[in-house]
PDB file of C-alpha atoms in Angstrom:
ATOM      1  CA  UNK A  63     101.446  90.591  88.449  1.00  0.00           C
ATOM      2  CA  UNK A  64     100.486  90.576  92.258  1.00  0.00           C
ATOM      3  CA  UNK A  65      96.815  91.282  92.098  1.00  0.00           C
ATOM      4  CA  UNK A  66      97.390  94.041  94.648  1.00  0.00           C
ATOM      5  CA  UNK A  67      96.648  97.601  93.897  1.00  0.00           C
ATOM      6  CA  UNK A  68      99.454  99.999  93.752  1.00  0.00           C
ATOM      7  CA  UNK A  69      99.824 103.802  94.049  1.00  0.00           C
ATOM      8  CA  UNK A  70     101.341 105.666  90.859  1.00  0.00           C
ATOM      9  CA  UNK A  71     103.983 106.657  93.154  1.00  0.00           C
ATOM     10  CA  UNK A  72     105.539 105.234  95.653  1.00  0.00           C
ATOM     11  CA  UNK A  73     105.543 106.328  99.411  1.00  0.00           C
ATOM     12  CA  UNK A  74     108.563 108.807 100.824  1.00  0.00           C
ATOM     13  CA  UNK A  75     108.171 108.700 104.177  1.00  0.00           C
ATOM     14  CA  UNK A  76     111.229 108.746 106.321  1.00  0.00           C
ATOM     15  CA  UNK A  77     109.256 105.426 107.845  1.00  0.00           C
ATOM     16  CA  UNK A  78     107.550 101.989 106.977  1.00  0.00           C
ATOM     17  CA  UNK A  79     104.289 102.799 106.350  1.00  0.00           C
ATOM     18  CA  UNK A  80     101.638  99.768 105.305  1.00  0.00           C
ATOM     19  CA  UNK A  81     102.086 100.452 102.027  1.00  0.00           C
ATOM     20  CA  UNK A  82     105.563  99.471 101.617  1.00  0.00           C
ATOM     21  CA  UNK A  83     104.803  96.297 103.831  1.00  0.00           C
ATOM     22  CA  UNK A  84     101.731  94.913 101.669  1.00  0.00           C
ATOM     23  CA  UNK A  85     104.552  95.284  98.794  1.00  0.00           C
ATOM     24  CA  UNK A  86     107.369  94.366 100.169  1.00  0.00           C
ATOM     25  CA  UNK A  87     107.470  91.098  98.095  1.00  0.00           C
ATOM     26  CA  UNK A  88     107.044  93.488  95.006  1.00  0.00           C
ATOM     27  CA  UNK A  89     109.823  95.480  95.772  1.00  0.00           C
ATOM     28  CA  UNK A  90     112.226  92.235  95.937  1.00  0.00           C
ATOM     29  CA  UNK A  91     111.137  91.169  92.508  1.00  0.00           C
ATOM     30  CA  UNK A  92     111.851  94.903  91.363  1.00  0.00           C
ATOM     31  CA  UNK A  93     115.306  94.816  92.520  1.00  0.00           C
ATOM     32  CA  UNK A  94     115.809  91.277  91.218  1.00  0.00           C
ATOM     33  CA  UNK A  95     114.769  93.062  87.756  1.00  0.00           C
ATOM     34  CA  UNK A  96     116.712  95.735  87.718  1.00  0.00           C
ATOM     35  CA  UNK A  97     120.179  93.300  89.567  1.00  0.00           C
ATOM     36  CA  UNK A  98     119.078  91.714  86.043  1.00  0.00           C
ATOM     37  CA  UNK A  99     119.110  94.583  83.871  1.00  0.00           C
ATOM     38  CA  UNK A 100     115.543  93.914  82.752  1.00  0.00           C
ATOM     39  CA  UNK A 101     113.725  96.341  80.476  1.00  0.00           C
ATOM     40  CA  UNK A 102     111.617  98.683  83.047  1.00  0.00           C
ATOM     41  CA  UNK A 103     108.790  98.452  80.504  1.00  0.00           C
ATOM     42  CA  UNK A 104     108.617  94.878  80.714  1.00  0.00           C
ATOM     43  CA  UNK A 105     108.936  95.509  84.434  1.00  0.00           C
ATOM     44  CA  UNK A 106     105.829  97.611  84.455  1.00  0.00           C
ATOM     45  CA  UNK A 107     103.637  95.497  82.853  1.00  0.00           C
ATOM     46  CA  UNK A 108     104.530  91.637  85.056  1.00  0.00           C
ATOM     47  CA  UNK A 109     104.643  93.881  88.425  1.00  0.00           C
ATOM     48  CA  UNK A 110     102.086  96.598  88.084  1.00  0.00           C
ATOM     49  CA  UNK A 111      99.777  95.470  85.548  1.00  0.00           C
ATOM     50  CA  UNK A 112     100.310  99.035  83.071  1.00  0.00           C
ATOM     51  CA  UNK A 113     101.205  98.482  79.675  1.00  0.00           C
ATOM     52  CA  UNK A 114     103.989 100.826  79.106  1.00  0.00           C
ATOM     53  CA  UNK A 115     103.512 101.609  75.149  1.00  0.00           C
ATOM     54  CA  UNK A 116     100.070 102.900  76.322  1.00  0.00           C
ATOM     55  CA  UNK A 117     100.731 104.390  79.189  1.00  0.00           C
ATOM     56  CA  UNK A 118     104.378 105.504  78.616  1.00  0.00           C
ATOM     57  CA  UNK A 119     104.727 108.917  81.425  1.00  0.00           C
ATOM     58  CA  UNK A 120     102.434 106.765  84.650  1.00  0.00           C
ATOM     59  CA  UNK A 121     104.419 103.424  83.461  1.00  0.00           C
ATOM     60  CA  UNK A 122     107.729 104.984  84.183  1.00  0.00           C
ATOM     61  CA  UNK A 123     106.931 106.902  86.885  1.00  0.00           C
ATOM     62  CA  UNK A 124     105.209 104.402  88.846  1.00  0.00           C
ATOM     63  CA  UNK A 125     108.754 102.307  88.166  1.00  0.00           C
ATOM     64  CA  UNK A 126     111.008 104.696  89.458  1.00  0.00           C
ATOM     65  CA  UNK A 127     109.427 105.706  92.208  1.00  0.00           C
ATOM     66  CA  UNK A 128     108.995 102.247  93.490  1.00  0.00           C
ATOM     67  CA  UNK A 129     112.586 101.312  92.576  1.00  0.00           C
ATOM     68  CA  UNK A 130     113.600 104.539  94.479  1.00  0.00           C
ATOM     69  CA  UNK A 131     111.373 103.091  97.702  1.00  0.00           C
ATOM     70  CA  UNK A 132     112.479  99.344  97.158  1.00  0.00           C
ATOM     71  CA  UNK A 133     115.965 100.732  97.415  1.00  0.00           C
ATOM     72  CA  UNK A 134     115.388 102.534 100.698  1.00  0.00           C
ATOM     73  CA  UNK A 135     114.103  99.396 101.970  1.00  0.00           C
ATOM     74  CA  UNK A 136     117.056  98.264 101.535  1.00  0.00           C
ATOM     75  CA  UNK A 137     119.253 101.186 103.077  1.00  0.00           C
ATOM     76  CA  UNK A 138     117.096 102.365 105.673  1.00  0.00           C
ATOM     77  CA  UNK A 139     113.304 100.612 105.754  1.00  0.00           C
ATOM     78  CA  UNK A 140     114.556  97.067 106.588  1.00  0.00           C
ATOM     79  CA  UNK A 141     115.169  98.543 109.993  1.00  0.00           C
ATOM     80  CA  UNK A 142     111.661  99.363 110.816  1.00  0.00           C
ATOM     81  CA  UNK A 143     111.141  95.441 110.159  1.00  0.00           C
ATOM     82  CA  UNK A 144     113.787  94.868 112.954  1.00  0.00           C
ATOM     83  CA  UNK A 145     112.286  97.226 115.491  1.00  0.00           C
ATOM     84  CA  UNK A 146     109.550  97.534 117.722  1.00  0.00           C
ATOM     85  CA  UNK A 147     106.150  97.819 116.010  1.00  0.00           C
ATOM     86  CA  UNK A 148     104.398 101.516 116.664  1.00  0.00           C
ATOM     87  CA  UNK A 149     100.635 100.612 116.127  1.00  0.00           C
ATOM     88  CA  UNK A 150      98.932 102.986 113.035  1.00  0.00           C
TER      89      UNK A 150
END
């Protein structure tokens, strides 16, 4: 686990936001999971800290939706990295 607090979802902004910066590291090691067809439950509990069996709905959840945003990194969000900096 990373230490780091995290959001029970994900942001979905059509940008980078800080957010997806302070965890980009966390969204590498959730696509190397799921390249590696590891059990999101198992996923839940070594990235975010939630243990899935008691926390089965937010556990899930908070998987997807980062998956979904680790994803767009990948599509769309790496860009932003590329780019000029806009200051927050």
């Amino acid at each position: 686990m990373s230490g780091k607090h995290f959001e029970d979802r994900a942001p979905d902004a059509p940008r980078l936001t800080a957010y997806d910066e302070a965890h980009l590291p966390d969204y590498i090691c959730l696509l190397d999971a799921d390249d590696q067809g590891s059990d999101w439950r198992d996923v839940a509990a070594q990235i975010f800290g939630i243990d899935a069996a008691a926390e089965p709905e937010r556990a899930k959840a908070m998987h997807a939706s980062h998956l979904t945003r680790a994803r767009w990194m990948t599509e769309v969000g790496y860009a932003y990295l590329l780019g000029p900096r806009a200051t927050e």
